[in-house]
Amino acid sequence: MNRKTKSRVEVAFIYLFFIIMFILIGYPLIWTVMMSINPGTNMLVTQLIPESPTLEHYKWLFTSPNSDYLIWYRNSLGVAIANSLGSVVITSLIAYAFSRYKFIGRKYGLYMFLLLQMFPALMGMVALYILLTTIGLADSLIGLTIIYLGGQIPFNAWLVKGYFDTIPRELDEAAKIDGAGHLRIFTTIMLPLAKPILAVVALFNFMAPFMDFLLPRIVLTSPEKYTLALGLYNFINDQFSTNFTRFSAGAILIAVPIALVFLLLQRYLIGGLTAGATKG
C-alpha cells in the first residue's frame, strides 16, 4: 500500500469515527429536542419529526401552578454560581500556597490531593450526610454547596497549582523588589496570568450542580429545595410518570445557562489552549 492510499484509508477511518460519535451523541440529543415539541405526554407516541410541533410544554414549565420548575432552576443557579465563584477563590489561594510557599507537609499535601482523587465520591456519601445532620445543614442548599466546594478542592487545586508553576518566578522576585507582598503578587500578577485555567475551573464547577443527581438525592429531601437534576427525576418518577415530553423540555433548558457561561468565558478558554500549545 503506497503512502497516498494509506493516507486516504486513515482519513476514511477518522471520518467514520466522527460519524459514529455524532450518531451516539447527536441522536439522543435530537430525540430529546423533538420530544420536547411533540404534543401529548407519552413517550411511546412521540415522533422524531412531529407533525404538529408545539411549545406548550415549555410554557407549562413556567406558567403552570403544578410546576416547581422555576424553583428548581433558581436553586440550581444559586448553587452553581456559589460553587463556581467559591471554587475559583478557594482553589486559587490553595494552589498559590502550594506553588510558591515552602512549608512542612507541602509534598505530602500534594500526594494527599492526588490520593483523594482516586476514590469515588460515593464512598463518602453516608459520612457527609451524617456530618451535615450533625451541624444542622441537612436538607439545605448551603450544605450542598459546602460539599461541592470541599469535594472539588483536590482536583482543582492540583490543576491550578500546575498552571501556577508555569508562571516564571522572576515575576514574583521583581514584584518583591518593588515592595509587593504575597497578597499583591497573588492579586496583580498570578490571577491575571492564570485567567485561562481559572475560567476552566469556573466553568466545570458551574456545570456540576446542573448535572449531578446523586449528591442532591442524598442531601435534599424537601421538593422546594430540589435542584434541576433531582427535580426532573422526580418529575417523571412520581406523579408525572408518563410526562416525558415536559421532562425533555425541562432538560433542554438546562443547557441555556451553561452555554451562556461558556460563551462568556470562551476567549479565556481559547487563550488557555493557545498558551498551553506554545509554552515550553
CSV table of C-alpha atoms in Angstrom, one decimal:
chain,number,residue,atom,x,y,z
A,1,MET,CA,0.0,0.0,0.0
A,2,ASN,CA,1.5,3.3,-1.1
A,3,ARG,CA,1.6,6.4,1.0
A,4,LYS,CA,-1.3,8.1,-0.8
A,5,THR,CA,-3.6,5.1,-0.4
A,6,LYS,CA,-2.6,4.8,3.2
A,7,SER,CA,-3.4,8.4,3.9
A,8,ARG,CA,-6.9,8.0,2.3
A,9,VAL,CA,-7.6,5.0,4.5
A,10,GLU,CA,-6.6,6.9,7.6
A,11,VAL,CA,-8.8,9.8,6.7
A,12,ALA,CA,-11.7,7.5,5.9
A,13,PHE,CA,-11.3,5.9,9.4
A,14,ILE,CA,-11.2,9.3,11.0
A,15,TYR,CA,-14.4,10.4,9.3
A,16,LEU,CA,-16.0,7.1,10.2
A,17,PHE,CA,-15.1,7.6,13.8
A,18,PHE,CA,-16.6,11.1,13.8
A,19,ILE,CA,-19.8,9.8,12.2
A,20,ILE,CA,-20.2,7.1,14.8
A,21,MET,CA,-19.6,9.6,17.6
A,22,PHE,CA,-22.1,12.0,16.1
A,23,ILE,CA,-24.7,9.3,16.0
A,24,LEU,CA,-24.0,8.3,19.6
A,25,ILE,CA,-24.1,11.8,20.9
A,26,GLY,CA,-26.3,13.6,18.4
A,27,TYR,CA,-29.2,11.1,18.0
A,28,PRO,CA,-30.3,11.2,21.7
A,29,LEU,CA,-30.0,15.0,21.7
A,30,ILE,CA,-32.1,15.3,18.6
A,31,TRP,CA,-34.7,12.9,20.0
A,32,THR,CA,-34.8,15.0,23.3
A,33,VAL,CA,-35.4,18.2,21.3
A,34,MET,CA,-38.0,16.7,19.1
A,35,MET,CA,-39.8,15.1,22.1
A,36,SER,CA,-40.0,18.4,23.8
A,37,ILE,CA,-42.0,19.9,20.9
A,38,ASN,CA,-44.2,16.8,20.4
A,39,PRO,CA,-47.9,17.2,21.5
A,40,GLY,CA,-49.1,14.9,24.3
A,41,THR,CA,-47.1,13.5,27.2
A,42,ASN,CA,-46.5,9.8,26.3
A,43,MET,CA,-43.0,8.9,25.1
A,44,LEU,CA,-44.4,5.9,23.0
A,45,VAL,CA,-46.4,8.1,20.7
A,46,THR,CA,-43.8,10.8,20.1
A,47,GLN,CA,-42.3,11.2,16.6
A,48,LEU,CA,-38.8,12.2,15.6
A,49,ILE,CA,-40.3,14.8,13.3
A,50,PRO,CA,-43.6,15.9,14.9
A,51,GLU,CA,-46.5,16.6,12.6
A,52,SER,CA,-47.8,19.4,14.9
A,53,PRO,CA,-44.9,20.8,16.8
A,54,THR,CA,-45.8,22.9,19.9
A,55,LEU,CA,-44.1,24.9,22.6
A,56,GLU,CA,-46.8,24.1,25.1
A,57,HIS,CA,-44.5,22.1,27.3
A,58,TYR,CA,-42.1,24.9,27.7
A,59,LYS,CA,-45.0,27.3,28.5
A,60,TRP,CA,-46.3,24.8,31.1
A,61,LEU,CA,-43.0,24.6,32.9
A,62,PHE,CA,-43.1,28.4,33.6
A,63,THR,CA,-46.8,29.1,34.0
A,64,SER,CA,-48.5,26.1,35.5
A,65,PRO,CA,-49.2,26.2,39.2
A,66,ASN,CA,-48.4,22.5,39.4
A,67,SER,CA,-44.9,23.0,38.2
A,68,ASP,CA,-42.0,23.7,40.5
A,69,TYR,CA,-39.5,24.1,37.6
A,70,LEU,CA,-38.7,27.8,38.3
A,71,ILE,CA,-37.9,27.0,41.9
A,72,TRP,CA,-35.6,24.1,40.9
A,73,TYR,CA,-34.0,26.4,38.3
A,74,ARG,CA,-33.4,29.1,40.9
A,75,ASN,CA,-31.9,26.6,43.3
A,76,SER,CA,-29.6,25.2,40.7
A,77,LEU,CA,-28.4,28.7,39.6
A,78,GLY,CA,-27.8,29.8,43.2
A,79,VAL,CA,-25.7,26.6,44.0
A,80,ALA,CA,-23.9,26.8,40.6
A,81,ILE,CA,-22.9,30.4,41.0
A,82,ALA,CA,-21.8,30.0,44.6
A,83,ASN,CA,-19.9,26.8,43.7
A,84,SER,CA,-18.2,28.4,40.7
A,85,LEU,CA,-17.1,31.6,42.4
A,86,GLY,CA,-16.2,29.9,45.7
A,87,SER,CA,-14.2,27.2,43.9
A,88,VAL,CA,-12.2,29.8,42.0
A,89,VAL,CA,-11.3,31.8,45.2
A,90,ILE,CA,-10.5,28.8,47.4
A,91,THR,CA,-8.7,26.8,44.7
A,92,SER,CA,-6.5,29.7,43.6
A,93,LEU,CA,-5.5,30.5,47.2
A,94,ILE,CA,-4.6,26.9,47.9
A,95,ALA,CA,-2.8,26.4,44.6
A,96,TYR,CA,-0.8,29.6,45.1
A,97,ALA,CA,0.3,28.4,48.6
A,98,PHE,CA,1.4,25.1,47.2
A,99,SER,CA,3.1,26.6,44.2
A,100,ARG,CA,5.0,29.5,45.9
A,101,TYR,CA,5.3,28.7,49.6
A,102,LYS,CA,7.8,26.3,51.2
A,103,PHE,CA,6.3,24.7,54.4
A,104,ILE,CA,6.3,21.4,56.3
A,105,GLY,CA,4.0,18.9,54.8
A,106,ARG,CA,3.8,20.6,51.4
A,107,LYS,CA,4.9,17.5,49.5
A,108,TYR,CA,2.6,15.1,51.4
A,109,GLY,CA,-0.2,17.5,51.0
A,110,LEU,CA,0.1,17.3,47.2
A,111,TYR,CA,0.2,13.5,47.5
A,112,MET,CA,-2.9,13.6,49.6
A,113,PHE,CA,-4.7,15.7,46.9
A,114,LEU,CA,-3.7,13.1,44.3
A,115,LEU,CA,-4.8,10.2,46.5
A,116,LEU,CA,-8.2,11.7,47.2
A,117,GLN,CA,-8.9,11.9,43.5
A,118,MET,CA,-8.6,8.1,43.3
A,119,PHE,CA,-11.7,7.5,45.5
A,120,PRO,CA,-15.2,8.0,44.1
A,121,ALA,CA,-17.4,10.5,45.9
A,122,LEU,CA,-20.0,7.7,46.5
A,123,MET,CA,-17.7,6.3,49.2
A,124,GLY,CA,-18.2,9.3,51.5
A,125,MET,CA,-21.9,9.9,51.0
A,126,VAL,CA,-23.0,8.4,54.3
A,127,ALA,CA,-20.3,10.2,56.2
A,128,LEU,CA,-21.2,13.5,54.5
A,129,TYR,CA,-24.9,13.1,55.3
A,130,ILE,CA,-24.1,12.4,59.0
A,131,LEU,CA,-21.8,15.4,59.1
A,132,LEU,CA,-24.5,17.7,57.6
A,133,THR,CA,-27.1,16.3,60.0
A,134,THR,CA,-24.8,16.9,63.0
A,135,ILE,CA,-24.2,20.6,62.1
A,136,GLY,CA,-27.8,21.2,61.1
A,137,LEU,CA,-27.3,21.7,57.3
A,138,ALA,CA,-29.0,18.5,56.1
A,139,ASP,CA,-31.8,19.3,53.5
A,140,SER,CA,-30.1,22.6,52.9
A,141,LEU,CA,-28.7,24.3,49.7
A,142,ILE,CA,-26.0,25.8,51.8
A,143,GLY,CA,-24.9,22.3,53.0
A,144,LEU,CA,-25.0,21.1,49.4
A,145,THR,CA,-22.8,24.0,48.3
A,146,ILE,CA,-20.3,23.4,51.0
A,147,ILE,CA,-19.9,19.7,50.0
A,148,TYR,CA,-19.5,20.8,46.3
A,149,LEU,CA,-16.8,23.3,47.3
A,150,GLY,CA,-14.9,20.9,49.5
A,151,GLY,CA,-15.2,18.0,47.1
A,152,GLN,CA,-13.7,19.9,44.2
A,153,ILE,CA,-10.6,21.1,46.0
A,154,PRO,CA,-8.2,18.2,45.4
A,155,PHE,CA,-8.7,18.1,41.6
A,156,ASN,CA,-8.9,21.9,41.1
A,157,ALA,CA,-6.0,22.7,43.4
A,158,TRP,CA,-3.8,20.2,41.6
A,159,LEU,CA,-4.9,21.6,38.2
A,160,VAL,CA,-4.4,25.3,39.1
A,161,LYS,CA,-1.1,24.6,41.0
A,162,GLY,CA,0.3,23.0,37.8
A,163,TYR,CA,-0.6,26.1,35.9
A,164,PHE,CA,0.9,28.5,38.5
A,165,ASP,CA,4.1,26.5,38.3
A,166,THR,CA,4.4,27.6,34.6
A,167,ILE,CA,4.4,31.3,35.6
A,168,PRO,CA,8.0,32.4,35.9
A,169,ARG,CA,9.2,33.1,39.5
A,170,GLU,CA,11.2,36.0,38.2
A,171,LEU,CA,7.9,38.0,38.1
A,172,ASP,CA,7.5,37.4,41.8
A,173,GLU,CA,11.0,38.4,42.6
A,174,ALA,CA,10.7,41.6,40.5
A,175,ALA,CA,7.5,42.5,42.4
A,176,LYS,CA,9.1,41.8,45.7
A,177,ILE,CA,12.0,44.2,44.8
A,178,ASP,CA,9.3,46.8,44.2
A,179,GLY,CA,7.9,46.2,47.7
A,180,ALA,CA,5.0,43.9,46.8
A,181,GLY,CA,3.9,41.3,49.3
A,182,HIS,CA,2.4,37.9,48.6
A,183,LEU,CA,-1.2,39.2,48.6
A,184,ARG,CA,-0.4,41.8,46.0
A,185,ILE,CA,1.7,39.4,43.9
A,186,PHE,CA,-1.2,37.0,44.0
A,187,THR,CA,-3.9,39.5,43.0
A,188,THR,CA,-1.9,41.6,40.5
A,189,ILE,CA,0.3,39.0,38.8
A,190,MET,CA,-0.8,35.5,39.4
A,191,LEU,CA,-4.6,35.8,39.0
A,192,PRO,CA,-4.4,37.9,35.7
A,193,LEU,CA,-2.0,35.4,34.2
A,194,ALA,CA,-4.0,32.4,35.3
A,195,LYS,CA,-7.3,33.6,33.9
A,196,PRO,CA,-7.5,30.7,31.3
A,197,ILE,CA,-7.2,27.9,34.0
A,198,LEU,CA,-9.5,29.8,36.4
A,199,ALA,CA,-12.0,30.0,33.6
A,200,VAL,CA,-11.9,26.2,33.2
A,201,VAL,CA,-12.4,25.8,36.9
A,202,ALA,CA,-15.3,28.2,36.9
A,203,LEU,CA,-17.0,26.5,34.0
A,204,PHE,CA,-16.6,23.0,35.4
A,205,ASN,CA,-17.8,23.9,38.8
A,206,PHE,CA,-20.8,25.9,37.4
A,207,MET,CA,-21.8,22.8,35.4
A,208,ALA,CA,-21.6,20.4,38.3
A,209,PRO,CA,-24.8,21.3,40.2
A,210,PHE,CA,-26.8,21.1,37.0
A,211,MET,CA,-25.5,17.7,36.1
A,212,ASP,CA,-25.2,16.0,39.5
A,213,PHE,CA,-28.1,13.8,40.7
A,214,LEU,CA,-26.6,11.5,43.4
A,215,LEU,CA,-25.5,14.1,45.9
A,216,PRO,CA,-28.7,16.2,45.9
A,217,ARG,CA,-30.6,13.0,46.1
A,218,ILE,CA,-28.9,12.2,49.4
A,219,VAL,CA,-28.8,15.7,50.9
A,220,LEU,CA,-32.1,17.2,49.9
A,221,THR,CA,-35.5,15.9,50.9
A,222,SER,CA,-37.8,18.9,50.5
A,223,PRO,CA,-39.2,19.4,47.0
A,224,GLU,CA,-38.9,23.2,47.2
A,225,LYS,CA,-35.1,22.8,47.7
A,226,TYR,CA,-34.5,20.4,44.8
A,227,THR,CA,-32.0,21.1,42.1
A,228,LEU,CA,-32.9,20.6,38.4
A,229,ALA,CA,-31.5,17.1,38.1
A,230,LEU,CA,-33.3,15.8,41.2
A,231,GLY,CA,-36.4,17.8,40.4
A,232,LEU,CA,-36.7,16.5,36.9
A,233,TYR,CA,-36.1,12.9,38.0
A,234,ASN,CA,-39.0,13.2,40.5
A,235,PHE,CA,-41.0,15.0,37.8
A,236,ILE,CA,-41.3,11.8,35.8
A,237,ASN,CA,-40.8,9.2,38.6
A,238,ASP,CA,-43.6,10.4,40.9
A,239,GLN,CA,-46.9,11.9,39.9
A,240,PHE,CA,-46.0,12.7,36.3
A,241,SER,CA,-44.6,9.2,35.5
A,242,THR,CA,-45.7,9.4,31.8
A,243,ASN,CA,-44.8,13.1,31.3
A,244,PHE,CA,-41.7,12.6,29.2
A,245,THR,CA,-42.3,15.5,26.8
A,246,ARG,CA,-42.3,18.1,29.6
A,247,PHE,CA,-39.3,16.3,31.1
A,248,SER,CA,-37.5,16.7,27.8
A,249,ALA,CA,-38.4,20.4,27.6
A,250,GLY,CA,-37.0,20.9,31.1
A,251,ALA,CA,-33.8,19.0,30.3
A,252,ILE,CA,-33.2,21.1,27.2
A,253,LEU,CA,-33.4,24.3,29.2
A,254,ILE,CA,-30.6,23.2,31.5
A,255,ALA,CA,-28.2,23.9,28.7
A,256,VAL,CA,-29.1,27.6,28.5
A,257,PRO,CA,-27.1,28.9,31.5
A,258,ILE,CA,-24.2,26.5,30.8
A,259,ALA,CA,-24.0,27.8,27.2
A,260,LEU,CA,-24.1,31.4,28.3
A,261,VAL,CA,-21.3,30.9,30.8
A,262,PHE,CA,-19.3,29.0,28.1
A,263,LEU,CA,-19.7,31.9,25.7
A,264,LEU,CA,-18.8,34.4,28.5
A,265,LEU,CA,-15.5,32.5,29.2
A,266,GLN,CA,-14.8,31.4,25.7
A,267,ARG,CA,-12.0,33.8,25.0
A,268,TYR,CA,-10.2,32.7,28.2
A,269,LEU,CA,-10.7,29.0,27.4
A,270,ILE,CA,-9.3,29.5,23.9
A,271,GLY,CA,-6.4,31.6,25.3
A,272,GLY,CA,-5.6,28.7,27.7
A,273,LEU,CA,-5.4,26.2,24.8
A,274,THR,CA,-3.2,28.6,22.8
A,275,ALA,CA,-0.9,29.2,25.8
A,276,GLY,CA,-0.7,25.5,26.6
A,277,ALA,CA,0.4,24.9,23.0
A,278,THR,CA,3.1,27.5,23.0
A,279,LYS,CA,4.6,27.1,26.4
A,280,GLY,CA,7.9,25.1,26.7
